[in-house]
mmCIF file of C-alpha atoms and ligand atoms in Angstrom:
data_model
loop_
_atom_site.group_PDB
_atom_site.id
_atom_site.type_symbol
_atom_site.label_atom_id
_atom_site.label_comp_id
_atom_site.label_asym_id
_atom_site.label_seq_id
_atom_site.Cartn_x
_atom_site.Cartn_y
_atom_site.Cartn_z
ATOM 1 C CA MET A 246 -0.528 9.863 -18.508
ATOM 2 C CA HIS A 247 2.354 8.205 -20.004
ATOM 3 C CA ARG A 248 4.470 7.738 -16.958
ATOM 4 C CA ASP A 249 4.580 3.872 -16.228
ATOM 5 C CA ASP A 250 5.212 4.275 -12.625
ATOM 6 C CA LEU A 251 2.393 6.673 -12.059
ATOM 7 C CA PHE A 252 -0.015 3.741 -11.261
ATOM 8 C CA LEU A 253 2.080 2.879 -8.145
ATOM 9 C CA GLU A 254 1.519 6.459 -6.869
ATOM 10 C CA PHE A 255 -2.191 5.958 -7.206
ATOM 11 C CA VAL A 256 -1.846 2.608 -5.230
ATOM 12 C CA ARG A 257 -0.157 4.770 -2.473
ATOM 13 C CA VAL A 258 -3.091 7.136 -2.321
ATOM 14 C CA VAL A 259 -5.858 4.313 -2.018
ATOM 15 C CA GLU A 260 -3.676 2.388 0.446
ATOM 16 C CA LYS A 261 -3.407 5.398 2.719
ATOM 17 C CA ALA A 262 -7.089 6.131 2.543
ATOM 18 C CA ALA A 263 -7.875 2.414 3.169
ATOM 19 C CA MET A 264 -5.503 2.386 6.254
ATOM 20 C CA ALA A 265 -7.116 5.598 7.615
ATOM 21 C CA CYS A 266 -10.590 4.493 7.629
ATOM 22 C CA ALA A 267 -9.878 0.789 8.457
ATOM 23 C CA ARG A 268 -8.898 2.171 11.910
ATOM 24 C CA THR A 269 -12.525 3.141 12.296
ATOM 25 C CA MET A 270 -13.909 -0.242 11.332
ATOM 26 C CA GLY A 271 -16.858 -1.334 13.376
ATOM 27 C CA GLN A 272 -17.233 1.881 15.194
ATOM 28 C CA GLY A 273 -20.699 2.398 13.945
ATOM 29 C CA ASP A 274 -19.909 5.972 12.622
ATOM 30 C CA ARG A 275 -20.179 5.914 8.881
ATOM 31 C CA LYS A 276 -19.764 9.692 8.462
ATOM 32 C CA TYR A 277 -16.577 9.623 10.540
ATOM 33 C CA SER A 278 -15.048 6.739 8.575
ATOM 34 C CA ASP A 279 -15.739 8.432 5.321
ATOM 35 C CA GLN A 280 -14.208 11.690 6.644
ATOM 36 C CA VAL A 281 -11.003 10.125 7.487
ATOM 37 C CA ALA A 282 -10.667 8.286 4.331
ATOM 38 C CA VAL A 283 -11.361 11.655 2.337
ATOM 39 C CA GLU A 284 -8.817 13.575 4.485
ATOM 40 C CA SER A 285 -6.154 10.926 3.945
ATOM 41 C CA MET A 286 -6.745 10.526 0.233
ATOM 42 C CA ARG A 287 -6.816 14.337 -0.286
ATOM 43 C CA GLN A 288 -3.322 14.771 1.587
ATOM 44 C CA GLU A 289 -1.733 11.835 -0.228
ATOM 45 C CA MET A 290 -2.925 13.236 -3.543
ATOM 46 C CA GLU A 291 -0.712 16.286 -2.922
ATOM 47 C CA SER A 292 2.376 14.255 -3.253
ATOM 48 C CA VAL A 293 1.485 12.781 -6.704
ATOM 49 C CA ASP A 294 3.085 14.353 -9.802
ATOM 50 C CA ILE A 295 -0.194 15.141 -11.619
ATOM 51 C CA ASP A 296 -2.198 18.293 -12.518
ATOM 52 C CA GLY A 297 -5.233 16.500 -11.386
ATOM 53 C CA THR A 298 -9.046 17.529 -11.548
ATOM 54 C CA ILE A 299 -11.750 15.833 -9.550
ATOM 55 C CA VAL A 300 -14.599 14.976 -11.882
ATOM 56 C CA ILE A 301 -16.303 12.474 -9.450
ATOM 57 C CA GLY A 302 -15.807 13.226 -5.952
ATOM 58 C CA GLU A 303 -17.578 14.048 -2.582
ATOM 59 C CA GLY A 304 -20.190 16.221 -4.145
ATOM 60 C CA GLU A 305 -20.273 19.694 -5.264
ATOM 61 C CA ARG A 306 -18.109 22.488 -4.116
ATOM 62 C CA ASP A 307 -20.409 24.132 -1.598
ATOM 63 C CA GLU A 308 -21.316 20.782 -0.113
ATOM 64 C CA ALA A 309 -17.941 19.019 0.198
ATOM 65 C CA PRO A 310 -14.917 20.631 1.968
ATOM 66 C CA MET A 311 -12.647 18.199 0.087
ATOM 67 C CA LEU A 312 -12.307 16.370 -2.934
ATOM 68 C CA PHE A 313 -15.135 18.161 -4.431
ATOM 69 C CA ILE A 314 -15.980 18.264 -8.180
ATOM 70 C CA GLY A 315 -13.723 20.559 -9.826
ATOM 71 C CA GLU A 316 -11.029 20.569 -7.184
ATOM 72 C CA LYS A 317 -7.450 20.580 -8.263
ATOM 73 C CA VAL A 318 -5.253 17.961 -6.815
ATOM 74 C CA GLY A 319 -1.655 16.886 -7.213
ATOM 75 C CA LYS A 320 1.606 18.566 -7.199
ATOM 76 C CA GLY A 321 1.741 19.474 -10.914
ATOM 77 C CA GLY A 322 2.526 17.306 -13.925
ATOM 78 C CA PHE A 323 0.243 15.295 -16.210
ATOM 79 C CA ALA A 324 -3.056 16.660 -16.633
ATOM 80 C CA VAL A 325 -5.610 14.000 -15.505
ATOM 81 C CA ASP A 326 -9.205 13.797 -14.341
ATOM 82 C CA ILE A 327 -9.804 11.834 -11.336
ATOM 83 C CA ALA A 328 -12.927 10.039 -9.995
ATOM 84 C CA VAL A 329 -12.712 9.166 -6.353
ATOM 85 C CA ASP A 330 -14.613 7.177 -3.791
ATOM 86 C CA PRO A 331 -12.324 7.300 -0.745
ATOM 87 C CA LEU A 332 -14.451 4.875 1.029
ATOM 88 C CA GLU A 333 -17.073 2.978 -1.016
ATOM 89 C CA GLY A 334 -19.358 1.279 1.527
ATOM 90 C CA THR A 335 -19.333 3.584 4.386
ATOM 91 C CA ASN A 336 -21.770 1.451 6.253
ATOM 92 C CA LEU A 337 -19.684 -1.592 5.564
ATOM 93 C CA CYS A 338 -16.681 -0.168 7.131
ATOM 94 C CA ALA A 339 -18.875 1.329 10.099
ATOM 95 C CA THR A 340 -20.217 -2.215 10.744
ATOM 96 C CA GLY A 341 -17.144 -4.255 9.760
ATOM 97 C CA ALA A 342 -19.075 -5.877 7.058
ATOM 98 C CA THR A 343 -17.329 -7.318 3.810
ATOM 99 C CA ASN A 344 -16.167 -5.535 0.652
ATOM 100 C CA ALA A 345 -15.546 -1.848 1.763
ATOM 101 C CA ILE A 346 -12.791 -0.533 -0.500
ATOM 102 C CA ALA A 347 -10.929 2.890 -1.075
ATOM 103 C CA VAL A 348 -10.988 3.510 -4.765
ATOM 104 C CA LEU A 349 -10.059 5.840 -7.580
ATOM 105 C CA ALA A 350 -10.049 5.976 -11.249
ATOM 106 C CA ALA A 351 -7.742 8.362 -13.322
ATOM 107 C CA SER A 352 -7.820 9.171 -17.012
ATOM 108 C CA ASP A 353 -6.605 11.672 -19.598
ATOM 109 C CA LYS A 354 -8.678 14.667 -19.696
ATOM 110 C CA GLY A 355 -12.519 13.974 -20.499
ATOM 111 C CA GLY A 356 -11.860 10.129 -20.033
ATOM 112 C CA LEU A 357 -14.607 9.848 -17.294
ATOM 113 C CA LEU A 358 -18.166 10.930 -17.597
ATOM 114 C CA ASN A 359 -19.038 13.716 -15.505
ATOM 115 C CA ALA A 360 -21.974 12.215 -13.558
ATOM 116 C CA PRO A 361 -24.050 13.855 -11.002
ATOM 117 C CA ASP A 362 -24.428 12.091 -7.643
ATOM 118 C CA ILE A 363 -27.721 10.688 -8.273
ATOM 119 C CA TYR A 364 -28.841 7.040 -9.301
ATOM 120 C CA MET A 365 -28.296 4.821 -12.175
ATOM 121 C CA ASP A 366 -29.981 1.638 -13.246
ATOM 122 C CA LYS A 367 -27.114 -0.782 -14.243
ATOM 123 C CA ILE A 368 -26.237 -4.271 -15.479
ATOM 124 C CA VAL A 369 -22.625 -5.408 -15.058
ATOM 125 C CA VAL A 370 -21.303 -8.728 -16.610
ATOM 126 C CA GLY A 371 -17.783 -10.096 -16.998
ATOM 127 C CA PRO A 372 -15.776 -10.397 -20.287
ATOM 128 C CA SER A 373 -17.520 -13.706 -21.463
ATOM 129 C CA CYS A 374 -20.874 -11.988 -21.395
ATOM 130 C CA LYS A 375 -19.881 -8.718 -23.151
ATOM 131 C CA GLY A 376 -22.202 -7.884 -25.925
ATOM 132 C CA ARG A 377 -24.693 -10.408 -24.890
ATOM 133 C CA VAL A 378 -26.914 -8.419 -22.362
ATOM 134 C CA ASP A 379 -29.265 -5.484 -22.807
ATOM 135 C CA LEU A 380 -30.415 -3.241 -19.892
ATOM 136 C CA LYS A 381 -33.673 -2.702 -21.670
ATOM 137 C CA ALA A 382 -34.367 -6.562 -22.112
ATOM 138 C CA PRO A 383 -36.515 -8.423 -19.425
ATOM 139 C CA VAL A 384 -34.253 -9.944 -16.480
ATOM 140 C CA ALA A 385 -35.106 -13.431 -17.695
ATOM 141 C CA ASP A 386 -33.673 -12.918 -21.248
ATOM 142 C CA ASN A 387 -30.423 -11.483 -19.652
ATOM 143 C CA LEU A 388 -30.028 -14.283 -17.504
ATOM 144 C CA SER A 389 -30.495 -16.693 -20.121
ATOM 145 C CA ALA A 390 -27.905 -14.902 -22.191
ATOM 146 C CA ILE A 391 -25.480 -14.777 -19.355
ATOM 147 C CA ALA A 392 -25.867 -18.486 -18.468
ATOM 148 C CA LYS A 393 -25.421 -19.305 -22.285
ATOM 149 C CA ALA A 394 -22.216 -17.272 -22.439
ATOM 150 C CA LEU A 395 -20.846 -19.020 -19.374
ATOM 151 C CA ASP A 396 -21.938 -22.390 -20.536
ATOM 152 C CA ARG A 397 -24.187 -23.106 -17.452
ATOM 153 C CA ASP A 398 -27.751 -23.164 -16.361
ATOM 154 C CA VAL A 399 -29.411 -20.206 -15.084
ATOM 155 C CA GLU A 400 -29.796 -21.979 -11.694
ATOM 156 C CA ASP A 401 -26.037 -21.831 -11.533
ATOM 157 C CA LEU A 402 -25.823 -18.109 -11.750
ATOM 158 C CA VAL A 403 -25.336 -15.834 -8.802
ATOM 159 C CA VAL A 404 -26.735 -12.185 -9.243
ATOM 160 C CA VAL A 405 -25.658 -9.375 -6.725
ATOM 161 C CA VAL A 406 -28.500 -6.989 -6.106
ATOM 162 C CA LEU A 407 -28.404 -4.034 -3.522
ATOM 163 C CA ASP A 408 -30.841 -5.034 -0.700
ATOM 164 C CA ARG A 409 -33.487 -2.004 -1.220
ATOM 165 C CA PRO A 410 -37.199 -2.041 -1.408
ATOM 166 C CA ARG A 411 -36.832 -0.464 -5.062
ATOM 167 C CA HIS A 412 -35.462 -3.955 -6.146
ATOM 168 C CA GLU A 413 -38.552 -5.850 -5.188
ATOM 169 C CA ARG A 414 -39.544 -6.452 -8.752
ATOM 170 C CA ILE A 415 -36.235 -7.323 -10.085
ATOM 171 C CA ILE A 416 -35.469 -9.717 -7.210
ATOM 172 C CA ALA A 417 -38.923 -11.428 -7.761
ATOM 173 C CA GLU A 418 -37.969 -11.843 -11.321
ATOM 174 C CA ILE A 419 -34.524 -13.292 -10.768
ATOM 175 C CA ARG A 420 -36.168 -15.749 -8.359
ATOM 176 C CA ARG A 421 -38.823 -16.610 -10.682
ATOM 177 C CA VAL A 422 -36.333 -17.643 -13.473
ATOM 178 C CA GLY A 423 -34.227 -19.594 -10.716
ATOM 179 C CA ALA A 424 -30.943 -17.908 -10.436
ATOM 180 C CA ARG A 425 -29.421 -17.455 -7.115
ATOM 181 C CA ILE A 426 -29.136 -13.907 -5.585
ATOM 182 C CA ARG A 427 -26.780 -12.345 -3.197
ATOM 183 C CA LEU A 428 -28.433 -9.392 -1.491
ATOM 184 C CA ILE A 429 -25.853 -6.944 -0.452
ATOM 185 C CA GLY A 430 -26.184 -3.979 2.125
ATOM 186 C CA ASP A 431 -24.043 -1.620 0.107
ATOM 187 C CA GLY A 432 -21.131 -1.606 -2.401
ATOM 188 C CA ASP A 433 -22.298 -2.322 -6.005
ATOM 189 C CA LEU A 434 -19.016 -1.002 -7.095
ATOM 190 C CA SER A 435 -16.903 -3.757 -5.744
ATOM 191 C CA ALA A 436 -19.594 -6.355 -6.770
ATOM 192 C CA GLY A 437 -19.340 -5.045 -10.236
ATOM 193 C CA ILE A 438 -15.644 -5.822 -10.319
ATOM 194 C CA SER A 439 -16.048 -9.168 -8.932
ATOM 195 C CA ALA A 440 -18.581 -9.989 -11.785
ATOM 196 C CA ALA A 441 -15.686 -9.337 -14.106
ATOM 197 C CA VAL A 442 -13.262 -11.689 -12.424
ATOM 198 C CA ARG A 443 -13.447 -15.430 -12.687
ATOM 199 C CA GLY A 444 -13.757 -17.387 -9.390
ATOM 200 C CA THR A 445 -15.537 -15.059 -7.267
ATOM 201 C CA ASN A 446 -18.836 -16.767 -7.962
ATOM 202 C CA VAL A 447 -20.469 -13.531 -9.041
ATOM 203 C CA HIS A 448 -21.884 -13.609 -12.539
ATOM 204 C CA ALA A 449 -23.799 -10.353 -12.751
ATOM 205 C CA VAL A 450 -24.981 -7.144 -10.730
ATOM 206 C CA MET A 451 -28.327 -5.745 -11.346
ATOM 207 C CA GLY A 452 -30.202 -2.814 -10.094
ATOM 208 C CA ILE A 453 -30.156 0.827 -9.161
ATOM 209 C CA GLY A 454 -27.172 2.334 -7.343
ATOM 210 C CA GLY A 455 -25.095 5.425 -7.496
ATOM 211 C CA ALA A 456 -23.952 6.990 -10.760
ATOM 212 C CA PRO A 457 -20.494 7.931 -9.493
ATOM 213 C CA GLU A 458 -20.025 4.213 -8.548
ATOM 214 C CA GLY A 459 -21.176 3.335 -12.232
ATOM 215 C CA VAL A 460 -18.514 5.449 -13.739
ATOM 216 C CA ILE A 461 -15.766 4.083 -11.688
ATOM 217 C CA THR A 462 -17.137 0.506 -12.295
ATOM 218 C CA ALA A 463 -16.802 1.315 -15.988
ATOM 219 C CA ALA A 464 -13.047 2.486 -15.579
ATOM 220 C CA ALA A 465 -12.411 -0.971 -14.027
ATOM 221 C CA LEU A 466 -14.404 -2.834 -16.536
ATOM 222 C CA ARG A 467 -12.510 -1.226 -19.627
ATOM 223 C CA CYS A 468 -9.276 -2.637 -17.967
ATOM 224 C CA LEU A 469 -10.882 -6.056 -17.303
ATOM 225 C CA GLY A 470 -12.727 -6.270 -20.601
ATOM 226 C CA GLY A 471 -16.131 -6.739 -18.890
ATOM 227 C CA GLU A 472 -19.364 -4.570 -19.585
ATOM 228 C CA ILE A 473 -21.457 -2.243 -17.713
ATOM 229 C CA GLN A 474 -24.853 -0.584 -19.271
ATOM 230 C CA ALA A 475 -26.575 2.194 -17.325
ATOM 231 C CA ARG A 476 -29.088 4.720 -17.477
ATOM 232 C CA PHE A 477 -29.838 7.670 -15.108
ATOM 233 C CA ARG A 478 -32.682 7.246 -12.833
ATOM 234 C CA TYR A 479 -34.119 10.665 -11.244
ATOM 235 C CA ARG A 480 -36.218 10.675 -8.114
ATOM 236 C CA SER A 481 -37.335 14.537 -8.298
ATOM 237 C CA ASP A 482 -37.386 17.311 -10.509
ATOM 238 C CA ASP A 483 -34.258 18.595 -8.693
ATOM 239 C CA GLU A 484 -32.205 15.545 -9.632
ATOM 240 C CA ARG A 485 -33.444 15.748 -13.101
ATOM 241 C CA ALA A 486 -32.426 19.463 -13.533
ATOM 242 C CA ARG A 487 -28.975 18.428 -12.011
ATOM 243 C CA GLY A 488 -28.773 15.666 -14.579
ATOM 244 C CA GLU A 489 -29.915 18.159 -17.566
ATOM 245 C CA ARG A 490 -27.427 20.665 -16.522
ATOM 246 C CA MET A 491 -24.595 18.098 -16.886
ATOM 247 C CA GLY A 492 -25.959 17.026 -20.265
ATOM 248 C CA HIS A 493 -27.727 13.867 -19.135
ATOM 249 C CA GLY A 494 -31.568 14.568 -19.434
ATOM 250 C CA ASP A 495 -32.555 11.589 -21.432
ATOM 251 C CA GLU A 496 -33.455 9.014 -18.888
ATOM 252 C CA ASP A 497 -33.898 6.334 -21.634
ATOM 253 C CA ARG A 498 -30.406 6.653 -22.950
ATOM 254 C CA VAL A 499 -28.372 3.670 -22.034
ATOM 255 C CA TYR A 500 -24.486 4.459 -21.556
ATOM 256 C CA THR A 501 -22.136 1.944 -22.587
ATOM 257 C CA THR A 502 -18.910 1.132 -20.676
ATOM 258 C CA GLU A 503 -17.076 3.237 -23.280
ATOM 259 C CA GLU A 504 -19.435 6.082 -22.757
ATOM 260 C CA LEU A 505 -19.091 6.002 -19.119
ATOM 261 C CA ALA A 506 -15.222 5.746 -19.129
ATOM 262 C CA PRO A 507 -14.090 6.661 -22.736
ATOM 263 C CA GLY A 508 -10.539 7.558 -21.677
ATOM 264 C CA GLU A 509 -7.629 5.641 -23.523
ATOM 265 C CA ASN A 510 -5.163 6.050 -20.658
ATOM 266 C CA LEU A 511 -7.227 4.699 -17.590
ATOM 267 C CA VAL A 512 -5.806 3.782 -14.476
ATOM 268 C CA PHE A 513 -7.939 2.082 -11.752
ATOM 269 C CA ALA A 514 -6.755 1.466 -8.102
ATOM 270 C CA ALA A 515 -8.461 0.063 -5.120
ATOM 271 C CA THR A 516 -7.506 -1.168 -1.827
ATOM 272 C CA GLY A 517 -9.659 -3.250 0.481
ATOM 273 C CA VAL A 518 -10.588 -1.883 3.605
ATOM 274 C CA THR A 519 -12.694 -4.650 5.134
ATOM 275 C CA ALA A 520 -12.174 -8.320 3.981
ATOM 276 C CA GLY A 521 -13.814 -8.731 0.511
ATOM 277 C CA ASP A 522 -14.445 -11.215 -2.346
ATOM 278 C CA LEU A 523 -11.408 -9.939 -4.315
ATOM 279 C CA LEU A 524 -9.336 -8.017 -1.782
ATOM 280 C CA GLN A 525 -8.234 -8.662 1.814
ATOM 281 C CA GLY A 526 -9.000 -5.953 4.184
ATOM 282 C CA VAL A 527 -6.321 -3.942 6.217
ATOM 283 C CA ARG A 528 -4.462 -5.989 8.663
ATOM 284 C CA PHE A 529 -2.815 -4.045 11.414
ATOM 285 C CA PHE A 530 -0.032 -5.547 13.665
ATOM 286 C CA GLY A 531 2.670 -4.139 15.999
ATOM 287 C CA GLY A 532 4.301 -1.423 14.111
ATOM 288 C CA GLY A 533 2.728 -1.568 10.787
ATOM 289 C CA ALA A 534 -0.139 -2.745 8.518
ATOM 290 C CA ARG A 535 -0.486 -4.930 5.567
ATOM 291 C CA THR A 536 -2.809 -3.798 2.527
ATOM 292 C CA HIS A 537 -4.086 -5.705 -0.465
ATOM 293 C CA SER A 538 -4.809 -3.580 -3.526
ATOM 294 C CA LEU A 539 -5.799 -3.969 -7.188
ATOM 295 C CA VAL A 540 -4.301 -1.793 -9.902
ATOM 296 C CA MET A 541 -5.077 -1.840 -13.665
ATOM 297 C CA ALA A 542 -4.056 0.272 -16.489
ATOM 298 C CA TYR A 543 -5.984 0.161 -19.687
ATOM 299 C CA GLN A 544 -3.363 0.952 -22.273
ATOM 300 C CA THR A 545 -0.714 -1.429 -20.941
ATOM 301 C CA LYS A 546 -3.379 -4.074 -20.503
ATOM 302 C CA GLN A 547 -1.875 -4.957 -16.948
ATOM 303 C CA VAL A 548 -3.826 -6.112 -13.828
ATOM 304 C CA ARG A 549 -1.788 -6.218 -10.749
ATOM 305 C CA PHE A 550 -2.560 -7.336 -7.157
ATOM 306 C CA VAL A 551 -0.561 -5.399 -4.755
ATOM 307 C CA ASP A 552 0.612 -6.837 -1.198
ATOM 308 C CA THR A 553 2.055 -4.159 0.675
ATOM 309 C CA VAL A 554 3.584 -4.044 4.225
ATOM 310 C CA HIS A 555 3.604 -0.612 5.685
ATOM 311 C CA MET A 556 6.209 -0.052 8.411
ATOM 312 C CA PHE A 557 5.213 2.775 10.641
ATOM 313 C CA ASP A 558 8.715 3.182 12.047
ATOM 314 C CA ARG A 559 11.777 1.545 10.485
ATOM 315 C CA ASP A 560 13.646 1.475 13.939
ATOM 316 C CA SER A 561 11.024 -0.770 15.220
ATOM 317 C CA PRO A 562 10.118 -2.794 12.367
ATOM 318 C CA PRO A 563 6.838 -4.748 12.394
ATOM 319 C CA ARG A 564 6.953 -8.329 13.667
ATOM 320 C CA VAL A 565 5.510 -9.873 10.477
ATOM 321 C CA ARG A 566 6.659 -12.498 8.125
ATOM 322 C CA LEU A 567 7.233 -10.866 4.680
HETATM 323 P P1 FBP B 90 -21.502 4.824 0.207
HETATM 324 O O1 FBP B 90 -20.122 4.387 0.199
HETATM 325 O O2 FBP B 90 -21.660 6.358 0.153
HETATM 326 O O3 FBP B 90 -22.084 4.414 1.743
HETATM 327 O O4 FBP B 90 -22.340 4.117 -0.720
HETATM 328 C C1 FBP B 90 -22.448 2.764 -1.086
HETATM 329 C C2 FBP B 90 -23.497 2.460 -1.915
HETATM 330 O O5 FBP B 90 -24.060 1.156 -1.504
HETATM 331 C C3 FBP B 90 -23.045 2.147 -3.365
HETATM 332 O O6 FBP B 90 -22.195 0.997 -3.490
HETATM 333 C C4 FBP B 90 -24.050 2.149 -4.154
HETATM 334 O O7 FBP B 90 -23.999 2.547 -5.485
HETATM 335 C C5 FBP B 90 -25.086 3.279 -3.556
HETATM 336 O O8 FBP B 90 -24.576 3.318 -2.042
HETATM 337 C C6 FBP B 90 -26.586 2.853 -3.225
HETATM 338 O O9 FBP B 90 -27.224 3.987 -2.856
HETATM 339 P P2 FBP B 90 -28.332 3.859 -1.684
HETATM 340 O O10 FBP B 90 -27.568 3.440 -0.425
HETATM 341 O O11 FBP B 90 -28.778 5.215 -1.598
HETATM 342 O O12 FBP B 90 -29.262 2.924 -1.947
#
């Protein structure tokens, strides 16, 4: 992936997916929201000059009609592996809650871990805390290391945790040491990116969420200089067998950011679907829409925020202040 403008094509792909599912915001049908995002992303991908292979997608070939693992996408060109989450936070979109995004990561071949769609236990921190935390250490130790690195008290930290019964213990532990908690309904990927960006008031993400989200988070964190550590968490023999088949049998193994997303040519692109901490949601107006995206390239060390006005019909341009 050496074409400098390729990243703009990826922005277009996530913008289109975001606009498609943003139309369904608040309609209470998460599956439908996801479906339109998937269809739109799949279609837009066809116009990109890549010879792409989906390595993280909507599921195995027999369970997902589109963007399944192993599917070929693009109209030919650079060989790239692609991890997609056309709508991260399907419930967030279906209820109009904050932080739903359309997102993808692309890399040279082999640059994104092939992870099954099961859970991972994760800890995510920003650049100043890189190398200071340890997933296997007690929560209190990690929080005190994060506080020290950020030159503040533990009480000043905000930790994002998915609001799930499985996190009862970790939540109790964070409360015991006095850090603040933001419980979220969904979306540990966008929370992970926020943790790596100063000014979001998110200092860490902790707990168990999806492994695919973990890999895409890692791609973003490579670009931003943050850190994720993660280990697989299996809930059944079937999940363990799937993990083992992909070479991830060891539940004790902690994967580093570089192991989750080892590529040297990584590109990350995300567009806000609903309003969020980092990205604005899609705004529609007569004759067009406005989107807000984040696009990053590891090799060129560029982080761009892209504000796009999409005109649906140039003959009747949207009434919007550019
Ligand atoms: P969807 O986009 O598939 O709705 O997933 C959202 C999400 O909250 C992720 O951000 C998170 O990693 C995962 O689901 C958590 O899984 P679960 O809802 O099963 O706890």
